Every structure is written in structure tokens, then in C-alpha cells.
Coordinates of C-alpha atoms in Angstrom, one line a residue:
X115 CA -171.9 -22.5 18.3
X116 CA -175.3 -20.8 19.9
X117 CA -176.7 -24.5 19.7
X118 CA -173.5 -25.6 21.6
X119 CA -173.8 -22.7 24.5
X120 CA -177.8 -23.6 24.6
X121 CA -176.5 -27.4 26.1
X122 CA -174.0 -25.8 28.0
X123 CA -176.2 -23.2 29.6
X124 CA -178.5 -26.2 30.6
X125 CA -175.9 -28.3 31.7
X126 CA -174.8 -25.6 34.3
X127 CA -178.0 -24.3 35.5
X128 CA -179.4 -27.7 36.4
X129 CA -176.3 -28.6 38.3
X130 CA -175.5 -31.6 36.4
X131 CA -172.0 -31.3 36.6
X132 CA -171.9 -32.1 40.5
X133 CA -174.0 -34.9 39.9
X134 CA -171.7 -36.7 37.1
X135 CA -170.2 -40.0 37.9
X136 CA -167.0 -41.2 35.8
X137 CA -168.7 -42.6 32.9
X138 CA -171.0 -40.0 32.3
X139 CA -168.2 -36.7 32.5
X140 CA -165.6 -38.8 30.4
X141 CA -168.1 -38.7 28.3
X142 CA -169.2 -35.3 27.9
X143 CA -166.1 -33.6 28.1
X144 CA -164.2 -35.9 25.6
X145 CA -167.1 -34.9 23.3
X146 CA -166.7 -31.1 24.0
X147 CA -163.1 -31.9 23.3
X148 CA -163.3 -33.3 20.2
X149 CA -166.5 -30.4 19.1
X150 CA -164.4 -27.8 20.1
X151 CA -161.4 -29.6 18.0
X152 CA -163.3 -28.9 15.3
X153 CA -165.3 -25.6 15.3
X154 CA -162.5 -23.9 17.7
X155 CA -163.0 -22.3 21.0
X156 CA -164.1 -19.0 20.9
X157 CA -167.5 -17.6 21.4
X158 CA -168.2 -21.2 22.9
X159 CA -168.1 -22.0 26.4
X160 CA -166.6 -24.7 26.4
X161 CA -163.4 -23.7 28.1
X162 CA -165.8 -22.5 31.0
X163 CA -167.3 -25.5 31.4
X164 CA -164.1 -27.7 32.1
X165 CA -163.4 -24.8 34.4
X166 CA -166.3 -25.3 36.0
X167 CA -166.0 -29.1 36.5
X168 CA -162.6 -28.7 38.2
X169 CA -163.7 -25.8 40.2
X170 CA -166.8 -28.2 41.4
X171 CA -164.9 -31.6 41.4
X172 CA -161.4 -30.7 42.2
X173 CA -160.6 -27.4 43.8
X174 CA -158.8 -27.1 46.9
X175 CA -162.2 -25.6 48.0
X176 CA -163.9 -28.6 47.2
X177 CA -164.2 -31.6 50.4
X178 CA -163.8 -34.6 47.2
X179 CA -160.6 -32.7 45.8
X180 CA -158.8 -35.7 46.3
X181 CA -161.6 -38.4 45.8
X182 CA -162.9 -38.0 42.8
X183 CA -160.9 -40.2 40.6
X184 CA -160.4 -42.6 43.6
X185 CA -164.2 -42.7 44.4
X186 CA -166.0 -42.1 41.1
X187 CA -164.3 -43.4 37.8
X188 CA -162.7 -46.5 36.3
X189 CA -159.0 -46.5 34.4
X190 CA -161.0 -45.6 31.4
X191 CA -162.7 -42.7 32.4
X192 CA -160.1 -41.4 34.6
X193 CA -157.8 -40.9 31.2
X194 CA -160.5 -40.0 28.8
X195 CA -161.0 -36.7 31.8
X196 CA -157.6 -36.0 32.0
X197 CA -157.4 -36.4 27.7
X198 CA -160.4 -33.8 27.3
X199 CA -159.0 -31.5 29.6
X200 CA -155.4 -31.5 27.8
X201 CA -157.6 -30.5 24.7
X202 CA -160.6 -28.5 26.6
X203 CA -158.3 -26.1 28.0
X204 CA -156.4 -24.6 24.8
X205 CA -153.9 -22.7 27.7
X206 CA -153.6 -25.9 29.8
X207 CA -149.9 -25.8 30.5
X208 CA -150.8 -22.9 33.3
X209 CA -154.3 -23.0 33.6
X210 CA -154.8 -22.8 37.0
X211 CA -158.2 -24.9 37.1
X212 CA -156.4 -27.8 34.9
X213 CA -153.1 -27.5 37.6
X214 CA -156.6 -29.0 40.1
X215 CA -156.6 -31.7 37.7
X216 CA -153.8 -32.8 37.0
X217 CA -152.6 -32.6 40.7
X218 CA -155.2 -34.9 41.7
X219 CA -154.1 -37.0 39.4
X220 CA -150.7 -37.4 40.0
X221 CA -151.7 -38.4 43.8
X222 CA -154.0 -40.8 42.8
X223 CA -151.1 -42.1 39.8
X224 CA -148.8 -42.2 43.2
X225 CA -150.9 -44.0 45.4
X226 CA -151.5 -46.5 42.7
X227 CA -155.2 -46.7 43.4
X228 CA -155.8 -47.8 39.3
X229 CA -152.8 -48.0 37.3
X230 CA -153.0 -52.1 37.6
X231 CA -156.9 -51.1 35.7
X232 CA -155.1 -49.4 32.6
X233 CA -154.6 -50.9 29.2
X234 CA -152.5 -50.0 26.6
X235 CA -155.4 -46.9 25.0
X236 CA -155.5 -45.7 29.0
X237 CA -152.0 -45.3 28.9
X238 CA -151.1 -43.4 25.8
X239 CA -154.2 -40.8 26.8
X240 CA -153.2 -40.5 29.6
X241 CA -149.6 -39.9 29.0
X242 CA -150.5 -37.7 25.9
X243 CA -152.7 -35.5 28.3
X244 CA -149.3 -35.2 30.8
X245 CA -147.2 -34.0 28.0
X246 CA -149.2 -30.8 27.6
X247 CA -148.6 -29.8 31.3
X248 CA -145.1 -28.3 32.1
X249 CA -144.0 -30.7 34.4
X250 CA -145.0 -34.6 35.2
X251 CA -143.6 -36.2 38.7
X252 CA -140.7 -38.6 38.0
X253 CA -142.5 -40.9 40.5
X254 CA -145.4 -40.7 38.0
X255 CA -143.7 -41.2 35.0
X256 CA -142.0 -44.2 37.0
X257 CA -145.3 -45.9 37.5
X258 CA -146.7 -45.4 34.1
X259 CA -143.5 -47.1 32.5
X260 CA -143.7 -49.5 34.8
X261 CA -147.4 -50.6 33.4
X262 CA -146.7 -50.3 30.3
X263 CA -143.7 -53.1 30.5
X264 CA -146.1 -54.9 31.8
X265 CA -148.5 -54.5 28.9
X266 CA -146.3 -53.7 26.0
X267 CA -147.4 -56.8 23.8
X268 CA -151.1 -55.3 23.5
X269 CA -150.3 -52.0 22.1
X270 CA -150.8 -51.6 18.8
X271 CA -148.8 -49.6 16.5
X272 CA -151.0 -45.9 16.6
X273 CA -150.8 -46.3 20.4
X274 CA -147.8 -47.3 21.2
X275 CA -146.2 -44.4 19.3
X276 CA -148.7 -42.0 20.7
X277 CA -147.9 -43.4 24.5
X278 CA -143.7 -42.9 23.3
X279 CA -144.0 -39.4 21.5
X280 CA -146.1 -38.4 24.7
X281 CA -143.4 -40.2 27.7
X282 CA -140.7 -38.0 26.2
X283 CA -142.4 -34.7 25.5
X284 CA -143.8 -35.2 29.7
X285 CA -139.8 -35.5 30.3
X286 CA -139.8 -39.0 29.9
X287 CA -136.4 -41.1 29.6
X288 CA -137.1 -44.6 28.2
X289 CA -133.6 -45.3 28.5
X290 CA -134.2 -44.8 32.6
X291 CA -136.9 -47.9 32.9
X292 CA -134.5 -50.7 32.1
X293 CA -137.5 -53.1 31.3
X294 CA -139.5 -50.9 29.4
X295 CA -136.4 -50.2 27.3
X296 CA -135.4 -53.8 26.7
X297 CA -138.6 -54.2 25.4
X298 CA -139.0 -51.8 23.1
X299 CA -135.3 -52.6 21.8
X300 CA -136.2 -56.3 21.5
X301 CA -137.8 -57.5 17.9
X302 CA -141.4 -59.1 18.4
X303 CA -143.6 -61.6 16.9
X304 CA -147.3 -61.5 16.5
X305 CA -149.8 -63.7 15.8
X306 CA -152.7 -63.4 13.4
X307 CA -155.4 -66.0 12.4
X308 CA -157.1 -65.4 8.9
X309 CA -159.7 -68.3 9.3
X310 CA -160.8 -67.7 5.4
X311 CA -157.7 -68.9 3.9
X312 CA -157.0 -72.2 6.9
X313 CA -154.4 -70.2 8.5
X314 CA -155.2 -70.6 11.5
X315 CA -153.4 -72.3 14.9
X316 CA -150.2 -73.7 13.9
X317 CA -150.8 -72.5 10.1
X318 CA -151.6 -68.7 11.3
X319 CA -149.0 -66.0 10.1
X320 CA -146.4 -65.3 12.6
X321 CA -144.9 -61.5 11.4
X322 CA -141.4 -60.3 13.2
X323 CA -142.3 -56.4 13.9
X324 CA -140.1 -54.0 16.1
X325 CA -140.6 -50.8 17.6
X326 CA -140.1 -47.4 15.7
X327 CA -136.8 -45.7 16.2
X328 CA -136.1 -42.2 17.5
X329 CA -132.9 -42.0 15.5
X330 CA -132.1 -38.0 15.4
X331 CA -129.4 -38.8 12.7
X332 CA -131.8 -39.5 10.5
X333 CA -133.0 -35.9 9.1
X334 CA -135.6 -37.5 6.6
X335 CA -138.7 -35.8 5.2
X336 CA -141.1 -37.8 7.2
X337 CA -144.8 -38.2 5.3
X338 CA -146.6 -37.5 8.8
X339 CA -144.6 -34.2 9.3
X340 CA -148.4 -32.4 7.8
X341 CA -150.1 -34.3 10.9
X342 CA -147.6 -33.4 14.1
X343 CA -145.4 -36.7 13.7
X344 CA -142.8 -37.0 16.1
X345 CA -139.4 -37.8 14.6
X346 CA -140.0 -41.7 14.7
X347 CA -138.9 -42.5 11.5
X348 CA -139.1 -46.0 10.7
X349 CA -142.5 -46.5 11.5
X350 CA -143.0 -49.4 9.2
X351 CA -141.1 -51.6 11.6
X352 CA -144.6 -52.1 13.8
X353 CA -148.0 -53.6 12.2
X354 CA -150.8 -50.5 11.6
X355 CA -154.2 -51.2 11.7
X356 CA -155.3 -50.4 8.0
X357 CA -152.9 -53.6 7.3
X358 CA -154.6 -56.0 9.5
X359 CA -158.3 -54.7 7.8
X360 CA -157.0 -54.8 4.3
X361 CA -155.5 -57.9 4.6
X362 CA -158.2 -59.4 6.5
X363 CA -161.0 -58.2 3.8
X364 CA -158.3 -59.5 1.0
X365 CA -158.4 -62.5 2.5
X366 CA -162.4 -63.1 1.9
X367 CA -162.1 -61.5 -1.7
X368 CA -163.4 -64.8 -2.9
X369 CA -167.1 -64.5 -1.0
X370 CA -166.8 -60.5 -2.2
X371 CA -169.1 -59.3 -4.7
X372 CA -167.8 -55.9 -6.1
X373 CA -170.6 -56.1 -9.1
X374 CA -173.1 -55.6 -6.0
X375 CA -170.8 -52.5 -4.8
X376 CA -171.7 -51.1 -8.4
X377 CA -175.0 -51.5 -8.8
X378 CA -175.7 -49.8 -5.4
X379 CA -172.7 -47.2 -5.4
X380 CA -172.5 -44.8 -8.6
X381 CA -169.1 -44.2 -7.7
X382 CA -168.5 -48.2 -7.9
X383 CA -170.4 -48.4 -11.4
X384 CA -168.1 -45.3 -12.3
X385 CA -164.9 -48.0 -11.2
X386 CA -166.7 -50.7 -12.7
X387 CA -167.2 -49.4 -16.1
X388 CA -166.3 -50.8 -19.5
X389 CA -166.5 -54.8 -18.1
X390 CA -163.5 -53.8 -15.2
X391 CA -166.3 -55.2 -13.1
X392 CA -169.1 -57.5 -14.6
X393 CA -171.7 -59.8 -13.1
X394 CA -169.1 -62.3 -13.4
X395 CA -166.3 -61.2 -12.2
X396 CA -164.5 -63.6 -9.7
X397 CA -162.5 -60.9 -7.8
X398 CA -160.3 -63.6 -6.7
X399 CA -159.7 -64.9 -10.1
X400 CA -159.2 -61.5 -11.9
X401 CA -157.1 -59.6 -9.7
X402 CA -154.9 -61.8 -7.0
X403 CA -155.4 -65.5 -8.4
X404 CA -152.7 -67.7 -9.6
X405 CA -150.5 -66.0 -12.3
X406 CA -151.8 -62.7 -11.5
X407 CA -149.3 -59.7 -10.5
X408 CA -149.4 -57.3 -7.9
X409 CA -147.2 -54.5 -5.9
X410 CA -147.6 -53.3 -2.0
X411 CA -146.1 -49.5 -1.9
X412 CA -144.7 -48.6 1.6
X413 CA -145.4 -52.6 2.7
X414 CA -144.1 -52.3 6.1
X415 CA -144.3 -56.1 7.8
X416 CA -145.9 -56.9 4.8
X417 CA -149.2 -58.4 5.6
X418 CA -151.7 -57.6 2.6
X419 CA -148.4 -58.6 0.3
X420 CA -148.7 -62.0 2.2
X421 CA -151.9 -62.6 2.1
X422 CA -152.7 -61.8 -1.6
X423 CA -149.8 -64.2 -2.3
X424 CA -151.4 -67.0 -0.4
X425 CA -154.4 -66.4 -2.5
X426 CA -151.8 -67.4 -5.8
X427 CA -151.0 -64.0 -7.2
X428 CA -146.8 -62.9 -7.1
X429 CA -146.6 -59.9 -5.2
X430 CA -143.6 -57.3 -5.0
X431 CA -144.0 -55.9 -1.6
X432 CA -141.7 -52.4 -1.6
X433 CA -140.9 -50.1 1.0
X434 CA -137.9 -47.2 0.8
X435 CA -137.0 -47.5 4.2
X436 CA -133.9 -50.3 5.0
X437 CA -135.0 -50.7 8.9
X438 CA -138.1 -51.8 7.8
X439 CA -137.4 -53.8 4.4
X440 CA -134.5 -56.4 6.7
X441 CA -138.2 -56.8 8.4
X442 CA -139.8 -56.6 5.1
X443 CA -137.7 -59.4 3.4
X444 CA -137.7 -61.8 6.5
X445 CA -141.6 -61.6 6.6
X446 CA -141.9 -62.4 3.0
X447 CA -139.3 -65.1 3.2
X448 CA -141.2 -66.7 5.9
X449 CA -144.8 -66.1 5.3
X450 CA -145.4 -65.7 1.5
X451 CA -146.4 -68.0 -1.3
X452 CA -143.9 -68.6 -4.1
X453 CA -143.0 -66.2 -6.8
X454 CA -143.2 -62.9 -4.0
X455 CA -140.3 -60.7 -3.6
X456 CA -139.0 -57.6 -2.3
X457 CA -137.5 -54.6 -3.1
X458 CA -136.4 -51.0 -2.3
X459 CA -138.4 -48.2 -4.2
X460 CA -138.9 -44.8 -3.2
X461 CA -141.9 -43.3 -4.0
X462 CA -141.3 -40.2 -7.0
X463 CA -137.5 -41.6 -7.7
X464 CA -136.9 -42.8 -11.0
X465 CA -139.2 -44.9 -13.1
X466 CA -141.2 -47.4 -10.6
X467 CA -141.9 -50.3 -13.4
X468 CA -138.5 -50.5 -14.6
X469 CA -136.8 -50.2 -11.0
X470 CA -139.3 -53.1 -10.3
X471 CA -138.4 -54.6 -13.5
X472 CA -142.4 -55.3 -14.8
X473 CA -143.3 -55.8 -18.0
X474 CA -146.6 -55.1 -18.0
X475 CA -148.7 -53.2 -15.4
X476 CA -149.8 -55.1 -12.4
X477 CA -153.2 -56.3 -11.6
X478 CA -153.4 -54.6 -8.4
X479 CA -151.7 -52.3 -6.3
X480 CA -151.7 -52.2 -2.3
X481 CA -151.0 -49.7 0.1
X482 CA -152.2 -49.0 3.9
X483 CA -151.6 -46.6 6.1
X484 CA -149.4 -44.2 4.4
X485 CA -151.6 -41.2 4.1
X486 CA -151.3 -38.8 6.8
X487 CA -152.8 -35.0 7.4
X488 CA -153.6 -32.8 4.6
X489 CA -150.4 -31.5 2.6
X490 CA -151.2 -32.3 -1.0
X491 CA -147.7 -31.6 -2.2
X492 CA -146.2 -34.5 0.4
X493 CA -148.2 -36.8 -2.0
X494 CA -147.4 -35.9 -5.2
X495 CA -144.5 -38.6 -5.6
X496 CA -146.9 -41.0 -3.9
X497 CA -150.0 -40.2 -6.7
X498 CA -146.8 -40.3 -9.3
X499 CA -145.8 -43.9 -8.2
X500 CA -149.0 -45.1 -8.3
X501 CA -149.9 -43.6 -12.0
X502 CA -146.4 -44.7 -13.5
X503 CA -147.3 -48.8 -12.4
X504 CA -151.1 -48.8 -13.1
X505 CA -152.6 -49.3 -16.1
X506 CA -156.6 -48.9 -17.2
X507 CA -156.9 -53.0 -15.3
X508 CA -154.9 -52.2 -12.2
X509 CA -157.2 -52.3 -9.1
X510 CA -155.7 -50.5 -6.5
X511 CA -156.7 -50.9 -2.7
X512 CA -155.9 -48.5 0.5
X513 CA -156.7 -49.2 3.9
X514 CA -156.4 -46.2 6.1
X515 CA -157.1 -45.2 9.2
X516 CA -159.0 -41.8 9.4
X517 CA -157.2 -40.2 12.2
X518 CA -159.2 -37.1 12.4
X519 CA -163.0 -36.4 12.3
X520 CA -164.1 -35.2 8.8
X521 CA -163.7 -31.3 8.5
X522 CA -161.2 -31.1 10.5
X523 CA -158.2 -29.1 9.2
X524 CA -155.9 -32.5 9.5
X525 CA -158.3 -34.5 7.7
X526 CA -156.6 -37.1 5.8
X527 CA -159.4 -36.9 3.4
X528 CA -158.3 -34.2 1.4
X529 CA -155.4 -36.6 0.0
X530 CA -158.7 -38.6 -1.8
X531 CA -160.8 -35.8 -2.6
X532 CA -157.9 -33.3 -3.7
X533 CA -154.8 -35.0 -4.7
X534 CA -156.3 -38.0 -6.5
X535 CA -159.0 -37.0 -8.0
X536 CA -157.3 -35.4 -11.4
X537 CA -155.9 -39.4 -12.0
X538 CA -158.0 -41.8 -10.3
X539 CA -161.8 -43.0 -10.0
X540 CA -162.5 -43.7 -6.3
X541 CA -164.9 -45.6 -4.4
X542 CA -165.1 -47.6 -0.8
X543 CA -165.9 -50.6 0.4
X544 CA -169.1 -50.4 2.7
X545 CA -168.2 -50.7 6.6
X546 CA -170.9 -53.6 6.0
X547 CA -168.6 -55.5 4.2
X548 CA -165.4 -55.3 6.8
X549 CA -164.8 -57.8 9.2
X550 CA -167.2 -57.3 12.8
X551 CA -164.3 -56.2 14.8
X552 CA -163.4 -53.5 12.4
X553 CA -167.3 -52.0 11.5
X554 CA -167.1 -48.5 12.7
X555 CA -167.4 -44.6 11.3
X556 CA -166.1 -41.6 12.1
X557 CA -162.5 -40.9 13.2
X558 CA -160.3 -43.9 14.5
X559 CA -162.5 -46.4 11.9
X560 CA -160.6 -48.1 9.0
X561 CA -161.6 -47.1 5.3
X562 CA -160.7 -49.2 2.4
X563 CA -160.8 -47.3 -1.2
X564 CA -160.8 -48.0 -4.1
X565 CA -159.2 -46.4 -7.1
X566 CA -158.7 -47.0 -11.1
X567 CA -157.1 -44.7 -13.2
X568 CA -159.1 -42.5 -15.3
X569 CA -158.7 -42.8 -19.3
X570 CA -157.2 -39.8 -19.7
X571 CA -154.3 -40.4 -17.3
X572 CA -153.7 -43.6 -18.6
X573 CA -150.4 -43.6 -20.4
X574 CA -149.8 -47.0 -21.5
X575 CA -146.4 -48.1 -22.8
X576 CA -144.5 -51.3 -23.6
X577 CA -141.3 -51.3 -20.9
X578 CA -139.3 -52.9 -23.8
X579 CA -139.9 -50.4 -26.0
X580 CA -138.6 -47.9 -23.1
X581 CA -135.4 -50.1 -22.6
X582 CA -134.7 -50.2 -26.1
X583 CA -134.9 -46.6 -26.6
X584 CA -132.5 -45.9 -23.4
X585 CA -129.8 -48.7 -25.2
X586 CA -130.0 -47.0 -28.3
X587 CA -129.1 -43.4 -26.7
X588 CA -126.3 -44.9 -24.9
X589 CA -124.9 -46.9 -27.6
X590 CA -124.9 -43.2 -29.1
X591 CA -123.5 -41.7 -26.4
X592 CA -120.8 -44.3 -26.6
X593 CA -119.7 -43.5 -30.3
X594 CA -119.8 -39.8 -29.8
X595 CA -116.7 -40.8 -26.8
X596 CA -115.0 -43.2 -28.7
X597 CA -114.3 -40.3 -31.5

């Protein structure tokens, strides 16, 4: 915190801040934002310095109280500002220096001096930094649904739910913006090229996805409830972005070496041990090649479950939501090779091999994007599901998305480090190894791990033996009645 002050105390006494263009504040208060996130705000001044930039920038005082945005920033850096200050200013709801802000920004929103500028990221930071003021314009909120109709097709999933939590929590109505609403209440269909396997052009995968429902008769236990979700409950219904990279990294596993990860990795030679991984081992061949047997938990569209089945392996892609398994099944139906299928199962309910009638353990698991926040005990049944269907030769894989920058009290890495580790061996795949568009660290990156189950969690068993033991009782149970 003294180091932080020491580049604040510079900042202010060489009068920097009146200097900044766009670019260069977007960037130094979204990285306050995110510092302060993480180390809090006291005995920092970093509240005092977005005080300061308003007070210089935007005050009534100030001659350029109106221009600023106008004059000095592009659509990006005009919502990453307005983003830091909703998180700068812990009081910003009635912060007088943030009411500056956000005033100016309404007029410029009004006046439509950028909104045409603003792609789908713009939008849901900018609407996210609205819904922590008390009160967004209806012209405003008119405008910005109004773009984002226009643009609705590049959202991805994160942000589009993010831009919807944050339209309603401003005072936002979808159901107002009669094109914006048919949109979201229409079923979509996207695209997606995996050049590794020939599906490209008229052979790519074409994946129905809708947009999460806020269905308030649905009083589920949601999994991101430990992270601030916001009541969308069928969330599987749109395509996440640790799908696309596992899938896409899946769909190489035939030019993947994971004897290389072990030799440089201790954690992969811990994985590796006992021939799981050997200088030989065709990844492809051992784990999703023809005969081989494999089950997606939480699937969603479906897309790692398709793409390991185009590589020959029969995958059972699951989910234990029914919005998103009608998705679920059509995607399969459509897209997958032959022997796939799939079914209802809900993590921590009942036996998972026998509800998915296996008789053996399957070669690999898959899962992406179900881990949120930090609650262990929201992943117990998830760690359960996983230990009751893999055995000592399962490979399991999980893309996720970290969300949060590492030490923060959200991070989702305590679910690896804490809630696994009793069970499973764990390991990543290096960022080197992902595909270009998807090579980068810290939080919003994509993380792929890896995890075997230790020996002493192992608990093999025949499923016929199991079956024959539950006939037996209730051919007993049936006697006892008859008498």
C-alpha cells in the first residue's frame, strides 16, 4: 500500500492527471480499480485519486466538463473510465465527484457522439458501471439497447450476461426495446471452424444456442450464487468460452505431446506416473480414439462432447438442466459422430455410472466452465460426480475461465487447490500450447487442467457386481411382503 501511495503521490504532484488523454487514464484507473479490488481501499489513495481526475476533468468548475469524453477518448476508453470509476469509488451510488462522471456521460450517451464506436465488451462495462449509480436516464438506457440489437450476434456468453444482469439492476426493461427482446427470445446459431479435424466451410459445426432465462419461478441453487450470479438460471443455453478452448485444444490432441508436459512439469510427471503417460502415448489413441468412452458433466451446447466424438471416441454429454439438454440433444443429434448420446444427471444425485448405465469407468471426463467463486461446499457433489465415474485411467480435462485475478477473495482457484486436492492429481496445460487467440494470463485468460485420481481415492468396482447385489436385496425385500 506505501508503494501504491508513492505512484500516486507522483502522479498528482507532476500534474499528470490533466495531461492524460483517453488511452492513457482508461488505463491507469482501470488498473487502480482492479489493485484496489484486491488489496481494498483503505490507507490507499486511490479513492482520492479518481476524485481528483473528475474534480480536474469533469467538474462543473472545469471549462472541458462536457468535452472530455467527446474530445479525448475512443468507445473503449470511455467505458473502461466509467468501469474504474464504478469500482474506484467503493460509495459511488452518491459520490458527488462520480455524479461529474456519470453526468457527462449520459450527455455525451444522448447526443450519440460514440455509441455507433461500441462493441459488445463496451457495452456490458459500460452498462455494468450504470448499474451502480442510483438512477440511469431512460433516453440512455434507450440508446444502449438500441446498440446492442444491433450487435447482439458478437456477444459472447460472459458478456452478454454481464451487459443483461447490469440493463436490469440500471432499471432496465428488456421487455420495453421490442427488438432487443425478440432477439434475445429468438434461438441462434453459430458457427465454428476447427481446421484440425476438416471442419471447416460447409463441414464446420453449426451449434443452436439461446439466451439465459430470468425465470423467477425457478428458485434453484444456482452454482455461481458464491460469485454474485444474477438469477439467470439456465446458463448453459449460450456457448462459454472454456468450451470453445477446450474443444479447440481437443481437437489438435493428435499433434499434443503430454509426455513433454511431464518431463518439464513435476506436477505432469506426478499425472503421468505408473505408464498413464509414456513416451509413447498417442493421446488421441488412448484416451478419445475409436472405441474409447467418455462423459461431458454440465455439457451445455455440447461442443468438447462433439468434438471428442468426431475424433472416434462415444461420448455421453450430460447436463441436469432440461432448457439446456432440448439444446443439448439437438446439438448432439446434429453434430456428433455415432455412438454419442445424452442424458440428464445431476451432479451428487444418486450413483453417476449406473444412472449413466457404464460398465466400466470412462476414459476421460470433460467439463468447462462450471466452476465459479470460492464456496468449497457448492462443489462437493461436483468433486463426488467426478470420483464416482473415474477410475485410476480416466483423464479428466476442465477449461475455465479465471474470472478473478489470483488472491482475490472470489478466486475460482480455491475449488483446484482446496476442494480437489484430497482426490485428484492436477496439472495444466501451458498457455504455449492453447490456440493464438486464446494465449493469455491473469484474470479473463482460459486455463485447461488436468486431473487423475489419486490411488487412495480410487475405489474401483464392477457395476454388475453393484446391480446384482441391489436385485438380490429386492428379491428379498419381495419375499419378506409376500409372507
Amino acid at each position: 500500500k506505501m508503494f501504491i501511495n508513492d505512484i500516486l503521490n507522483g502522479l498528482e504532484q507532476s500534474n499528470s492527471i490533466a495531461n492524460m488523454n483517453g488511452r492513457q487514464a482508461s488505463t491507469i484507473l482501470w488498473s487502480l480499480a482492479k489493485i484496489g479490488d484486491v488489496v481494498g481501499y483503505e490507507d490507499t489513495g486511490i479513492k482520492s485519486m479518481f476524485e481528483l481526475f473528475s474534480k480536474t476533468h469533469f467538474s462543473n468548475a472545469s471549462s472541458s466538463s462536457s468535452s472530455y469524453f467527446k474530445n479525448k477518448t475512443d468507445a473503449r476508453s470511455f467505458s473502461m473510465i466509467l468501469w474504474a470509476f464504478s469500482f474506484g469509488i467503493p460509495d459511488v451510488a452518491t459520490n458527488e465527484r462520480a455524479k461529474d462522471i456519470f453526468e457527462s456521460a449520459h450527455k455525451d450517451l444522448r447526443e450519440k457522439t460514440c455509441i455507433d464506436k461500441f462493441n459488445a465488451r463496451d457495452l456490458a462495462n459500460v452498462m455494468e458501471a450504470f448499474s451502480k449509480r442510483l438512477h440511469t436516464p431512460e433516453k440512455v438506457l434507450k440508446i444502449i439497447a438500441k446498440r446492442a440489437a444491433e450487435i447482439l450476434g458478437t456477444f459472447n456468453a460472459q458478456e452478454l450476461l454481464k451487459f443483461l444482469g447490469a440493463f436490469e439492476r440500471a432499471g432496465g426493461d428488456i421487455h420495453k426495446y421490442e427488438k432487443l427482446s425478440e432477439l434475445l427470445h429468438s434461438k441462434r446459431t453459430i458457427k465454428i471452424s476447427f481446421p484440425a479435424l476438416g471442419l471447416v466451410g460447409n463441414s464446420e459445426l453449426k451449434l443452436r444456442s439461446a439466451t439465459p432465462s430470468n425465470d423467477a419461478s425457478k428458485q434453484t441453487d444456482r452454482v455461481d450464487d458464491s460469485c454474485g450470479g444474477f438469477g439467470r438460471q439456465n446458463t448453459g443455453v449460450a456457448l462459454w468460452e472454456g468450451s470453445r478452448v477446450l474443444a479447440e485444444w481437443i481437437s489438435r490432441i493428435s499433434t499434443v505431446s503430454l509426455y513433454e508436459f511431464c518431463s518439464k512439469d513435476t506436477k505432469w510427471a506426478k499425472l503421468g506416473e505408473d505408464g498413464f503417460i509414456t513416451p509413447n502415448t498417442d493421446a488421441r489413441d488412448k484416451f478419445f480414439g475409436k472405441g474409447r468412452v467418455g462423459v461431458e458433466l454440465g455439457a451445455g451446447l455440447g461442443l468438447p462432447s462433439i468434438v471428442a466424438s468426431k475424433l472416434g471416441a462415444n461420448v455421453i454429454a450430460t447436463d441436469g438442466d432440461d432448457d439446456v439438454l432440448s439444446l443439448l440433444k439437438k446439438n448432439m443429434r446434429k453434430n456428433a459422430g455415432e455412438g454419442s448420446s445424452t442424458k440428464k444427471l445431476v451432479w451428487g444425485v444418486g450413483e453417476a455410472r449406473e444412472i449413466l448405465e457404464l460398465t466400466r469407468h470412462p476414459d476421460f471426463i470433460l467439463a468447462s466452465d462450471v466452476v465459479y467463486g470460492n464456496d468449497t461446499s457448492k462443489w462437493k457433489a461436483f468433486v463426488d460426480t467426478m470420483k464416482s465415474l473415474a477410475g485410476r485411467e480416466t483423464l479428466i480435462l476442465i477449461g475455465n475461465v479465471r474470472r478473478y485475478p489470483a488472491g482475490h477473495p472470489l478466486a475460482e482457484t480455491t475449488f483446484y487447490t482446496e476442494a480437489t486436492k484430497d482426490d485428484f492429481d492436477r496439472a495444466e496445460v501451458p498457455v504455449s500450447n492453447l490456440h493464438p487467440d486464446f494465449r493469455k494470463t491473469g484474470a479473463g485468460s482460459c486455463v485447461i487442467h488436468a486431473l487423475r485420481l489419486k490411488y487412495d481415492a480410487a475405489k474401483e468396482f464392477t457395476l454388475g457386481k453393484r446391480k446384482e447385489k441391489k436385485e438380490k436385496k429386492e428379491k428379498k425385500k419381495k419375499k419378506k411382503t409376500k409372507r
